[in-house]
XYZ file of C-alpha atoms in Angstrom:
540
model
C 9.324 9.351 -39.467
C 8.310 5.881 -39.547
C 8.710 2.102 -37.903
C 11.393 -0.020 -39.878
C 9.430 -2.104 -42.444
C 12.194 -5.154 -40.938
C 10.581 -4.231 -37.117
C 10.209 -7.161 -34.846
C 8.123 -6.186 -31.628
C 8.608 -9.481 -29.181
C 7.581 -10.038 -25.517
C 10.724 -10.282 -23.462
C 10.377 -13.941 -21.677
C 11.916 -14.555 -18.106
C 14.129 -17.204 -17.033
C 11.061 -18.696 -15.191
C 9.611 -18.845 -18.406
C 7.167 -16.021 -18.167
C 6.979 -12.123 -19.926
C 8.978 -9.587 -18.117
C 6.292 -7.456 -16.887
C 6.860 -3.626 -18.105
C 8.960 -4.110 -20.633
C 9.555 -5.465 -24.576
C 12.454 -6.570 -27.458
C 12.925 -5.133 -30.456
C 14.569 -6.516 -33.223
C 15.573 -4.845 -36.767
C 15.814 -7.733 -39.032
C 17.633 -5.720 -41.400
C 20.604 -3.657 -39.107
C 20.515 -6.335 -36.503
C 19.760 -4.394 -33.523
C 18.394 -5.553 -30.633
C 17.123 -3.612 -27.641
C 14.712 -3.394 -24.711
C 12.247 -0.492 -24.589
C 9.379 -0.303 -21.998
C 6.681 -1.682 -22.656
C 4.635 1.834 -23.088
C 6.999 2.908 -25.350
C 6.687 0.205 -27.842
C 2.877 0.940 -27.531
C 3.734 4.514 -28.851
C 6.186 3.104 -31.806
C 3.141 0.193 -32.682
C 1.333 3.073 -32.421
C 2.912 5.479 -34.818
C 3.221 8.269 -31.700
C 6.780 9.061 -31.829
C 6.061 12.518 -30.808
C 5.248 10.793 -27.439
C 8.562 8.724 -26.823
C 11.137 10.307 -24.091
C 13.652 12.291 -26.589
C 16.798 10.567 -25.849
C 14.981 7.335 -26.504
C 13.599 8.584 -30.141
C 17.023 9.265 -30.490
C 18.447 6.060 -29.763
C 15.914 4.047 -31.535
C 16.646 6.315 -34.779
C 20.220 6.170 -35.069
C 19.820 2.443 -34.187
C 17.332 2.246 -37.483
C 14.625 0.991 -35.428
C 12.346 3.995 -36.246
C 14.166 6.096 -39.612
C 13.261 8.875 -41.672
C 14.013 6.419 -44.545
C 11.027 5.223 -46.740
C 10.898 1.827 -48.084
C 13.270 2.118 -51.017
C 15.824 3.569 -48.691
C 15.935 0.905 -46.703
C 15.964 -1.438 -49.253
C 18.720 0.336 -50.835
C 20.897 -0.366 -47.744
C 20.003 -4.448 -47.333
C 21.192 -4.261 -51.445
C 24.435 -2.131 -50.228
C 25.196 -4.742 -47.389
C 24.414 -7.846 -49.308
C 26.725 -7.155 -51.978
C 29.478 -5.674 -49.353
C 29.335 -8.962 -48.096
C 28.692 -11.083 -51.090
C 31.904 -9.315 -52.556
C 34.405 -9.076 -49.727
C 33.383 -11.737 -47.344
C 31.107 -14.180 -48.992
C 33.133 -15.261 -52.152
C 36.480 -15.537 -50.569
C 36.024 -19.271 -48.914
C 35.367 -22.879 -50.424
C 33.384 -25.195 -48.692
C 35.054 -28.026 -49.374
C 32.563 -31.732 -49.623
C 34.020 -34.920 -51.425
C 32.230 -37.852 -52.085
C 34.090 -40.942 -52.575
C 31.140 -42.792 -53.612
C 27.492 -42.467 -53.958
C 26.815 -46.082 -52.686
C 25.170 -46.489 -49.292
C 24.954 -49.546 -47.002
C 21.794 -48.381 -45.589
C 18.428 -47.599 -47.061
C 16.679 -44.907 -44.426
C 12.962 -44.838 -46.195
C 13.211 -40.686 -45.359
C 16.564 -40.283 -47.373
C 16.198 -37.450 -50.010
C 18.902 -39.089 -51.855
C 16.731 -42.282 -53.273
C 16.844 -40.970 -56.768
C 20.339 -42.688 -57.167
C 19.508 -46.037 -56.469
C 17.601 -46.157 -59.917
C 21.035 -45.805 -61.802
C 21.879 -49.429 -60.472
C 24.450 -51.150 -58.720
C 27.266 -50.817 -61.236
C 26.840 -46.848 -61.267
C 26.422 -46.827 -57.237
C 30.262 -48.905 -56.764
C 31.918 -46.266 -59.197
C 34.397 -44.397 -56.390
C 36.763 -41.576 -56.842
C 39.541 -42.875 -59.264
C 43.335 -41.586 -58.115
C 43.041 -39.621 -61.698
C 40.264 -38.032 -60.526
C 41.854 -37.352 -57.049
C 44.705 -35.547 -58.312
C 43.030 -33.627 -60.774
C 40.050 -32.468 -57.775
C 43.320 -31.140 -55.958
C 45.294 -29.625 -58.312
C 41.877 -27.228 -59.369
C 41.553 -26.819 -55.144
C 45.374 -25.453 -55.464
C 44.594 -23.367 -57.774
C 41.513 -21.590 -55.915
C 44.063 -21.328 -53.471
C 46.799 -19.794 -55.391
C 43.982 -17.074 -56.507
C 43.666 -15.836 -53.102
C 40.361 -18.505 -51.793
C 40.431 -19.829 -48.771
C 40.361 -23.438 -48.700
C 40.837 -24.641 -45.325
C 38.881 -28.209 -44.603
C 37.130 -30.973 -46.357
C 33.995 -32.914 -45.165
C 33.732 -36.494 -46.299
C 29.945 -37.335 -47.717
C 27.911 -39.526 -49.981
C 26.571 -42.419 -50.004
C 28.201 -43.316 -47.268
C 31.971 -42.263 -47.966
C 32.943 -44.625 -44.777
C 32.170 -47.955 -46.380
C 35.040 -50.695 -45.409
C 35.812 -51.515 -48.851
C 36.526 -47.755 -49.732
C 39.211 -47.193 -46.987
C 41.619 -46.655 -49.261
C 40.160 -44.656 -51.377
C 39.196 -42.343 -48.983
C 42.873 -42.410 -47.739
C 44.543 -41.344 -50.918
C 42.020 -38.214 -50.763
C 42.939 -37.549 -46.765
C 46.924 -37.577 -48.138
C 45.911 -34.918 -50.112
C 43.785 -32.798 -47.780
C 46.873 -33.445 -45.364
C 49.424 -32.036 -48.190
C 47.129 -29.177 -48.309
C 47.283 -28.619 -44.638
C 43.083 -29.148 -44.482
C 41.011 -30.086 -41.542
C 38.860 -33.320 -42.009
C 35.457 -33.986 -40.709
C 33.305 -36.666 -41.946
C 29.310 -37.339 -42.228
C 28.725 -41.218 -41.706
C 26.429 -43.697 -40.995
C 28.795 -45.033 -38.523
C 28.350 -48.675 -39.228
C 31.525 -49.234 -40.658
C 33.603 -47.592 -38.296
C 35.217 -50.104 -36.838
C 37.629 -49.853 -40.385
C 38.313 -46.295 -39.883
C 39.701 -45.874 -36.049
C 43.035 -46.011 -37.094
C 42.194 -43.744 -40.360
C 40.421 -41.357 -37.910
C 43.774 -40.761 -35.200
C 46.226 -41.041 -38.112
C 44.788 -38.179 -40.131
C 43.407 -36.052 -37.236
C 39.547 -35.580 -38.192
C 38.206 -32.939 -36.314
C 34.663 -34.490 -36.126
C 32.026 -36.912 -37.147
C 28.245 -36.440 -37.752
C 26.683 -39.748 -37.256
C 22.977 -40.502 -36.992
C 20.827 -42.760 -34.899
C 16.865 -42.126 -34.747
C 15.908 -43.942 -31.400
C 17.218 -46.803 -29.403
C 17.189 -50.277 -31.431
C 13.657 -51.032 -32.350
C 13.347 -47.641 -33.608
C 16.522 -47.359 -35.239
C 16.654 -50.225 -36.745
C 13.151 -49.664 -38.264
C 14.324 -46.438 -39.970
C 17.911 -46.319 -39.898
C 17.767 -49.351 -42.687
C 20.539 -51.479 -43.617
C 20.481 -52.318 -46.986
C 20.718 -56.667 -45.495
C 18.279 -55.595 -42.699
C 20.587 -56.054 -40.414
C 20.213 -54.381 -37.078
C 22.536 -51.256 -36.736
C 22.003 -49.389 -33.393
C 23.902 -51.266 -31.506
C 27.014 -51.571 -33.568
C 26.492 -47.489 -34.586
C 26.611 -47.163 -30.975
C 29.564 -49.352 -30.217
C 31.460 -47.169 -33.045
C 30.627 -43.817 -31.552
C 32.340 -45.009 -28.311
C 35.397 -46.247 -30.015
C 35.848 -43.533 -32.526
C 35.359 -41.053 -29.376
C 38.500 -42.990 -27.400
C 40.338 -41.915 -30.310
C 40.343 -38.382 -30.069
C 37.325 -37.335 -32.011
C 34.244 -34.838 -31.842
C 30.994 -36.988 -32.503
C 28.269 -34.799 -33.017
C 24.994 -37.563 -32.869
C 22.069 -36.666 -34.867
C 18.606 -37.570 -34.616
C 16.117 -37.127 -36.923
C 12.455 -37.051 -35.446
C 9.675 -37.595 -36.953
C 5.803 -38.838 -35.809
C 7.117 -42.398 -35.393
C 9.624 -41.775 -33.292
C 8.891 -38.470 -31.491
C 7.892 -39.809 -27.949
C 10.836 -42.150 -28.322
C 13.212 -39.333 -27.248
C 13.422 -40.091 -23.485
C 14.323 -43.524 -24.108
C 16.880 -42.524 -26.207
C 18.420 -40.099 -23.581
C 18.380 -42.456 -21.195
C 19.750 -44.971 -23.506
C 22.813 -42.402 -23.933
C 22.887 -42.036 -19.848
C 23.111 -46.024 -19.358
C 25.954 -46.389 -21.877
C 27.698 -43.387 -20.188
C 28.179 -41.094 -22.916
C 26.823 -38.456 -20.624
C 28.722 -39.102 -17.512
C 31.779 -39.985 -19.844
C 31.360 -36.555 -21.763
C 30.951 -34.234 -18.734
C 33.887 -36.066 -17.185
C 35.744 -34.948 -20.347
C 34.377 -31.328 -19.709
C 35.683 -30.981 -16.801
C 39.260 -32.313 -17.301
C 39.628 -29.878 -20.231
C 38.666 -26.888 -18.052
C 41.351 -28.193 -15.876
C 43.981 -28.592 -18.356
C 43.336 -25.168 -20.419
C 43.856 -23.712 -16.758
C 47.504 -23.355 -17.941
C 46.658 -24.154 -21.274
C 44.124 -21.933 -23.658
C 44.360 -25.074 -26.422
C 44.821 -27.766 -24.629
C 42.579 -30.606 -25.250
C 41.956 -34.420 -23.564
C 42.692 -37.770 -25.179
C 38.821 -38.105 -25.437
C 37.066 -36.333 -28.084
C 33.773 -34.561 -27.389
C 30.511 -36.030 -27.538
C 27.413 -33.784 -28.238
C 23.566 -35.215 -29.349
C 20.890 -33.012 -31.086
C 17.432 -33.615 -32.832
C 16.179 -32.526 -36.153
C 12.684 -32.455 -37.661
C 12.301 -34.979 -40.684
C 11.501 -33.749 -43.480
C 10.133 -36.895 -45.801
C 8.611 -35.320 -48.941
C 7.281 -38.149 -49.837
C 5.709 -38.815 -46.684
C 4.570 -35.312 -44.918
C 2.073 -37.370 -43.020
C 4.878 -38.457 -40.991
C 6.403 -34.808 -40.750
C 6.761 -33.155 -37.378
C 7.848 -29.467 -36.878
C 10.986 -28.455 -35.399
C 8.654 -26.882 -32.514
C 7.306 -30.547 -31.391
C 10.731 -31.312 -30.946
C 11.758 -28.444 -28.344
C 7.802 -29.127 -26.978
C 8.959 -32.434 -26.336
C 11.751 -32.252 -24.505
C 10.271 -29.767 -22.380
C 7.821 -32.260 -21.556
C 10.711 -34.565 -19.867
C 11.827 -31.849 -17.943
C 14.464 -30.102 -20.401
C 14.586 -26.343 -19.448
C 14.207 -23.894 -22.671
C 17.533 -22.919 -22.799
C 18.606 -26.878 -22.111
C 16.150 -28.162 -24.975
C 17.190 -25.193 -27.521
C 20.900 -26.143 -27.016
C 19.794 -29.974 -28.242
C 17.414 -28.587 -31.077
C 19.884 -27.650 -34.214
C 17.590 -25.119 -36.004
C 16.832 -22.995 -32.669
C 20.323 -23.121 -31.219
C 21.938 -21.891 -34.420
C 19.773 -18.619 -33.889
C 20.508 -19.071 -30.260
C 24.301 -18.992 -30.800
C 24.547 -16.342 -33.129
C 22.677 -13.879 -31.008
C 24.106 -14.994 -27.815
C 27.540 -14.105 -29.559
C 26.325 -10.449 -30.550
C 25.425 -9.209 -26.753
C 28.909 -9.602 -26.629
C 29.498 -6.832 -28.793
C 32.552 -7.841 -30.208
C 31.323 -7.338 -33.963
C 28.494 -6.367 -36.106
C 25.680 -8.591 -36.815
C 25.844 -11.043 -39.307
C 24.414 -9.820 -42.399
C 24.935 -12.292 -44.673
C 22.453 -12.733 -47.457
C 23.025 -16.233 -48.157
C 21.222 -19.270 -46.371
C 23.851 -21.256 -46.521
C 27.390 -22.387 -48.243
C 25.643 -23.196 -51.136
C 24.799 -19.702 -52.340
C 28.648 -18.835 -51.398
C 31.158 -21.429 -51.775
C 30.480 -24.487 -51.297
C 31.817 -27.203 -53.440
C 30.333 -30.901 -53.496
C 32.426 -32.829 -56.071
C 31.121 -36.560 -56.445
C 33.074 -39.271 -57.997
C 32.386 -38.560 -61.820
C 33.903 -35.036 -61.188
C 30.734 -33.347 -61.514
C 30.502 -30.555 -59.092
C 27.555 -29.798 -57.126
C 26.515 -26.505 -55.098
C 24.203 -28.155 -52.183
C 24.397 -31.574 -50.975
C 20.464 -32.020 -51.051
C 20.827 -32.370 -55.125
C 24.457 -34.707 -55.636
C 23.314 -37.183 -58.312
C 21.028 -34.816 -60.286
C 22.836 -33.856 -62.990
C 20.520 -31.324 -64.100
C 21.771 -29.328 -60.961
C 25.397 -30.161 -61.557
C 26.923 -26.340 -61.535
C 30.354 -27.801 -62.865
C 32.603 -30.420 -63.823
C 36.059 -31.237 -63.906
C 38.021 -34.046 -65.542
C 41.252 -35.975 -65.449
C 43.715 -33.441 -67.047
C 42.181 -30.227 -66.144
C 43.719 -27.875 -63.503
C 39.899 -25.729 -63.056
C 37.144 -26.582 -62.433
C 34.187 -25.771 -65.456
C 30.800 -24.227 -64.408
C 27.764 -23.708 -66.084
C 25.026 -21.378 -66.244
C 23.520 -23.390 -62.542
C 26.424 -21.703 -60.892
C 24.900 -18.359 -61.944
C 21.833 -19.254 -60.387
C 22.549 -20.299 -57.548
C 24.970 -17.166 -56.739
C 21.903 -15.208 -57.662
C 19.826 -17.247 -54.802
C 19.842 -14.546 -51.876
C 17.979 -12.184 -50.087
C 18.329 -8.755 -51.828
C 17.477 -10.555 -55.301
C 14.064 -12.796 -54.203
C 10.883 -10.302 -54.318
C 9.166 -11.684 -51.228
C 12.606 -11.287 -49.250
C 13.221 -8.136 -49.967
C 11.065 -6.133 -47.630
C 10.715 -9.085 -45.077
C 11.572 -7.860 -40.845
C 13.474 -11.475 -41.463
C 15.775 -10.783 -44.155
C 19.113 -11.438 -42.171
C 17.536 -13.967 -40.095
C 16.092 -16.103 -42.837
C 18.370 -15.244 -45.435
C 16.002 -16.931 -47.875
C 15.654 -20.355 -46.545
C 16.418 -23.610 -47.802
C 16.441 -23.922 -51.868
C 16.072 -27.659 -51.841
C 12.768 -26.973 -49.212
C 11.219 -24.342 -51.573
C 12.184 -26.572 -54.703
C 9.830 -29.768 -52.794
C 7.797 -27.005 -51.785
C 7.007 -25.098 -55.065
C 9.203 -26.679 -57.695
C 10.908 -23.765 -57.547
C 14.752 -23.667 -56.128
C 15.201 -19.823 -56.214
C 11.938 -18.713 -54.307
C 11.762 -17.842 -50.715
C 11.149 -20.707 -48.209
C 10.178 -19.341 -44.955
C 9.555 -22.578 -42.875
C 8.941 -22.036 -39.003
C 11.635 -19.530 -38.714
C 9.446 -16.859 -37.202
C 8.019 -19.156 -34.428
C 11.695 -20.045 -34.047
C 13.073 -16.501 -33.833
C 10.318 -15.460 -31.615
C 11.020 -18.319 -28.771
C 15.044 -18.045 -29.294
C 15.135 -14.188 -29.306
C 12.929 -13.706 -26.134
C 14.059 -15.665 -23.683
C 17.737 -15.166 -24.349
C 17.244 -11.503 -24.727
C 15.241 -12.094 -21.067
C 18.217 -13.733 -19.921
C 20.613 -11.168 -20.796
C 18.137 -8.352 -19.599
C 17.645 -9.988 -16.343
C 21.604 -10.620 -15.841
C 22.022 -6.656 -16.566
C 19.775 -5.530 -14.302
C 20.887 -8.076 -11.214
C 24.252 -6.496 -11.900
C 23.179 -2.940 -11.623
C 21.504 -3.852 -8.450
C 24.668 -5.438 -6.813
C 26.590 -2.566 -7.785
C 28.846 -4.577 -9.810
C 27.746 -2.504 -13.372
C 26.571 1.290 -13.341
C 22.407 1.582 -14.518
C 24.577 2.712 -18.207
C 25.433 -0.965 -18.686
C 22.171 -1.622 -18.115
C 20.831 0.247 -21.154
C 18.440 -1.338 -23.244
C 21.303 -1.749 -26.403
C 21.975 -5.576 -26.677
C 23.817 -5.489 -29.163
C 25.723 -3.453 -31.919
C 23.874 -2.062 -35.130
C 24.705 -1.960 -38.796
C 22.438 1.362 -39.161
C 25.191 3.457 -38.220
C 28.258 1.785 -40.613
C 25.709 2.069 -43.338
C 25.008 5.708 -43.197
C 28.873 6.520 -43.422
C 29.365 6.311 -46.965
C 28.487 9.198 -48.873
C 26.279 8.854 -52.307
C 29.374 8.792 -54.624
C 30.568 5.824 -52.687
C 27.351 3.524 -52.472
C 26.933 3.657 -56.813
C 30.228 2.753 -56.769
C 29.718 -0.340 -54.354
C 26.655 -1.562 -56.601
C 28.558 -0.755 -59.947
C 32.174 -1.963 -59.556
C 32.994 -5.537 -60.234
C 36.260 -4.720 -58.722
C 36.735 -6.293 -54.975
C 39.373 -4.435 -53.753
C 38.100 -1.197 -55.153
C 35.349 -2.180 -53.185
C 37.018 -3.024 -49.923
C 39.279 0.453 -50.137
C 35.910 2.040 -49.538
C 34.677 0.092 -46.994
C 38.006 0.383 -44.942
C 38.246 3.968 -45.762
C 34.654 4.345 -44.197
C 35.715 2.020 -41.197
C 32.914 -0.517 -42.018
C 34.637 -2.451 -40.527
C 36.929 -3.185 -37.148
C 40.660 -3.452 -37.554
C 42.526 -6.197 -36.852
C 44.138 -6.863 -33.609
């Protein structure tokens, strides 16, 4: 008997911010369980005494894989045995859908990690998607479909695909994301916007990510027009006006040293203008309305801000980490919980755990980073088919291609590669406590890190997961226990289990059926054992 080599032993962290005396979270990085021992317990399991534990605890903590009679390679075996479970059944089956209508920009940010395409020149940067083109990208996205993919949305990108001389452009490739009954979302600049409203309440975009780095000094100084031309104001001016039309504006900012302590004035830049009073207005009339309505939404769209630490490679001097940010806005009096909700990296781990003490599924155990080791598909105006955004415009990443006449898309060899990108196939992921938590990292960070795209890139997500996990695991703990004492829940729902764990669906399939799951190519061979094992829930 042995601790899990994917053990994470955390201090459980109060809502006021301090430990919870007596008592400490553990986290198996690998079957995503997640429960509160005492604190002299976790001494014993640190300690290798598991003679010494209380007996029904041993038991819990070994059929919740948190201590296992398992050596390494058994464990290993089962993160291979749920990373291809999900690669095959769950991870293959959607397209994530990004078109770029152009690769010219009307801004020149001095951070962007797309400069390498202003050295192809003007001419090459005013090429847009030709109708040819158009048709042909939707006819191969029809044909995904009619093979059983999901393709349900479409994200506008470049460049800047909202430049007023591409409107309509971009309009021929909405009528066919409309034909195809797909949700549209757009990343933008915002400058432009002004051209789109009508675009944006005609075709029914579900949302905009649009960027501003600090009020107008600031902004102006790194969110560059290409005529250096001021742009906060007018960005700002569009956010209000696209948001009167119905839309979700998520507003990003990214942070770096130059403009870190310029986050206050930003916020109360964003208070003066009333976005804030305006959005929790809107808040509150759509609790109202889905009263009688579970759907329902207002005539406003919602508006939502977050920061993000820069990452210029070709500055790191200027570089910040994604913990100043959260430091920072608990300096001007943002709570943890308040500051992690406006910090993208930490509330994407605080989200997906928050969602699991619900108990409503298993973890996630995903061994992807992102869409770009699954299904994501970024096709640029040449028809050249990318897998991750960070690369559009290096051909040498290119996975695919597809022309006017075709009705598929072609891939290459880079396809391969970057399917092969996950957790169960990097060495230094393989016996990490992170594995489903990390999931690898970010390729294009460990290809500016190492000139390497397919090795691990760990970043700052164990500082992250250790500040996320504790104090919501603290807050859930502490709401338990307040409960119990009201009488409201028995001392049972009190029990330490936070969530659900994967160590019990992975021990149901018997040895037959796990060489079959790594040997067959077949996916619904596959999923007949799964469902005959009751991996997992049935639908409703």
């Amino acid at each position: 008997m042995r601790l899990s080599t994917y053990e994470i032993i955390l201090p459980l962290v109060g809502t006021d911010e301090k430990p919870i005396e007596g008592y400490t979270l553990l986290t198996n990085g690998l079957y995503g369980a997640v429960d509160v021992v005492p604190k002299e317990d976790a001494d014993k399991l640190q300690a290798g005494d598991f003679a010494g534990l209380p007996a029904a605890l041993r038991e819990r903590l070994m059929l919740r894989g948190h201590i296992t009679r398992k050596d390494e390679a058994g464990e290993l075996a089962d993160l291979k045995l749920l990373s291809r479970i999900f690669k095959t059944i769950q991870g293959r089956s959607g397209v994530g859908l990004v078109i770029m209508p152009t690769y010219d920009c009307n801004f020149r940010c001095p951070y962007c990690f797309e400069q390498h395409r202003l050295k192809k020149g003007q001419d090459w940067l005013d090429n847009t998607m030709s109708d040819e083109m158009i048709e042909t990208v939707f006819d191969a996205l029809k044909d995904y479909r009619a093979r059983g993919y999901m393709v349900n949305g479409c994200s506008f990108y470049g460049g800047e695909p909202f430049l007023a001389k591409n409107l309509g452009v971009v309009k021929k490739i909405a009528d066919k994301c409309r034909e195809m009954d797909l949700s549209m979302g757009a990343i933008t600049n915002g400058y432009d916007l002004e051209t789109y409203l009508d675009f944006i309440e005609e075709y029914k975009l579900r949302s905009l990510q649009v960027t501003v780095d600090g009020t107008a000094e600031l902004n102006d100084r790194r969110r560059l027009h290409k005529d250096g031309l001021p742009t906060y104001d007018r960005i700002l001016r569009n956010v209000e006006l696209a948001l009167q039309r119905g839309v979700r504006v998520n507003l990003r900012v990214n942070v770096g040293k130059e403009n870190l302590h310029g986050m206050k004035d930003l916020i109360d830049d964003l208070k003066a203008r009333g976005f804030i009073a305006k959005e929790e207005e809107r808040a509150k009339e759509e609790e109202e309305l889905r009263k009688t309505d579970p759907q329902a939404k207002t005539k406003r769209g919602q508006f939502s801000y977050y920061f993000k630490a820069t990452t210029d490679d070709a500055h790191p001097e200027k570089n910040i980490s994604e913990q100043d940010t959260i430091d920072e806005m608990m300096k001007i009096g943002f709570t943890a919980e308040e500051a992690v909700a406006r910090q993208s990296q930490y509330n994407m781990i605080w989200n997906r755990m928050k969602n699991l003490f619900k108990k409503e599924g298993y973890p996630d155990f995903s061994p992807a980073y992102c869409g770009a080791e699954m299904g994501m598909l970024v096709v640029d105006p040449f028809g050249k088919v990318f897998s991750c955004w960070d690369v559009v415009g290096k051909d040498d990443q290119a996975t695919g291609y597809i022309q006017p006449g075709m009705s598929r898309f072609l891939w290459n060899f880079n396809k391969a590669k970057w399917r092969t990108r996950t957790v169960d196939l990097i060495p230094a992921c393989q016996s990490c406590p992170y594995a489903f938590i990390c999931r690898g990292g970010c390729a294009s960070r460990s290809s500016n890190a190492y000139d390497d795209y397919f090795r691990e890139f760990c970043g700052e997500i164990r500082e992250i997961f250790a500040f996320t996990a504790s104090r919501l695991a603290g807050q859930e703990w502490e709401k338990r226990r307040a409960a119990a004492a009201a009488g409201e829940a028995s001392m049972d729902a009190c029990a330490g289990e936070l969530t659900l764990s994967l160590a019990g669906p992975a021990s149901r399939f018997t040895e037959a059926e796990r060489a079959k799951i790594m040997e067959t190519n077949s996916q619904k061979e596959m999923f007949d054992i799964v469902k005959g094992a009751a991996f997992f829930p049935e639908p409703e």
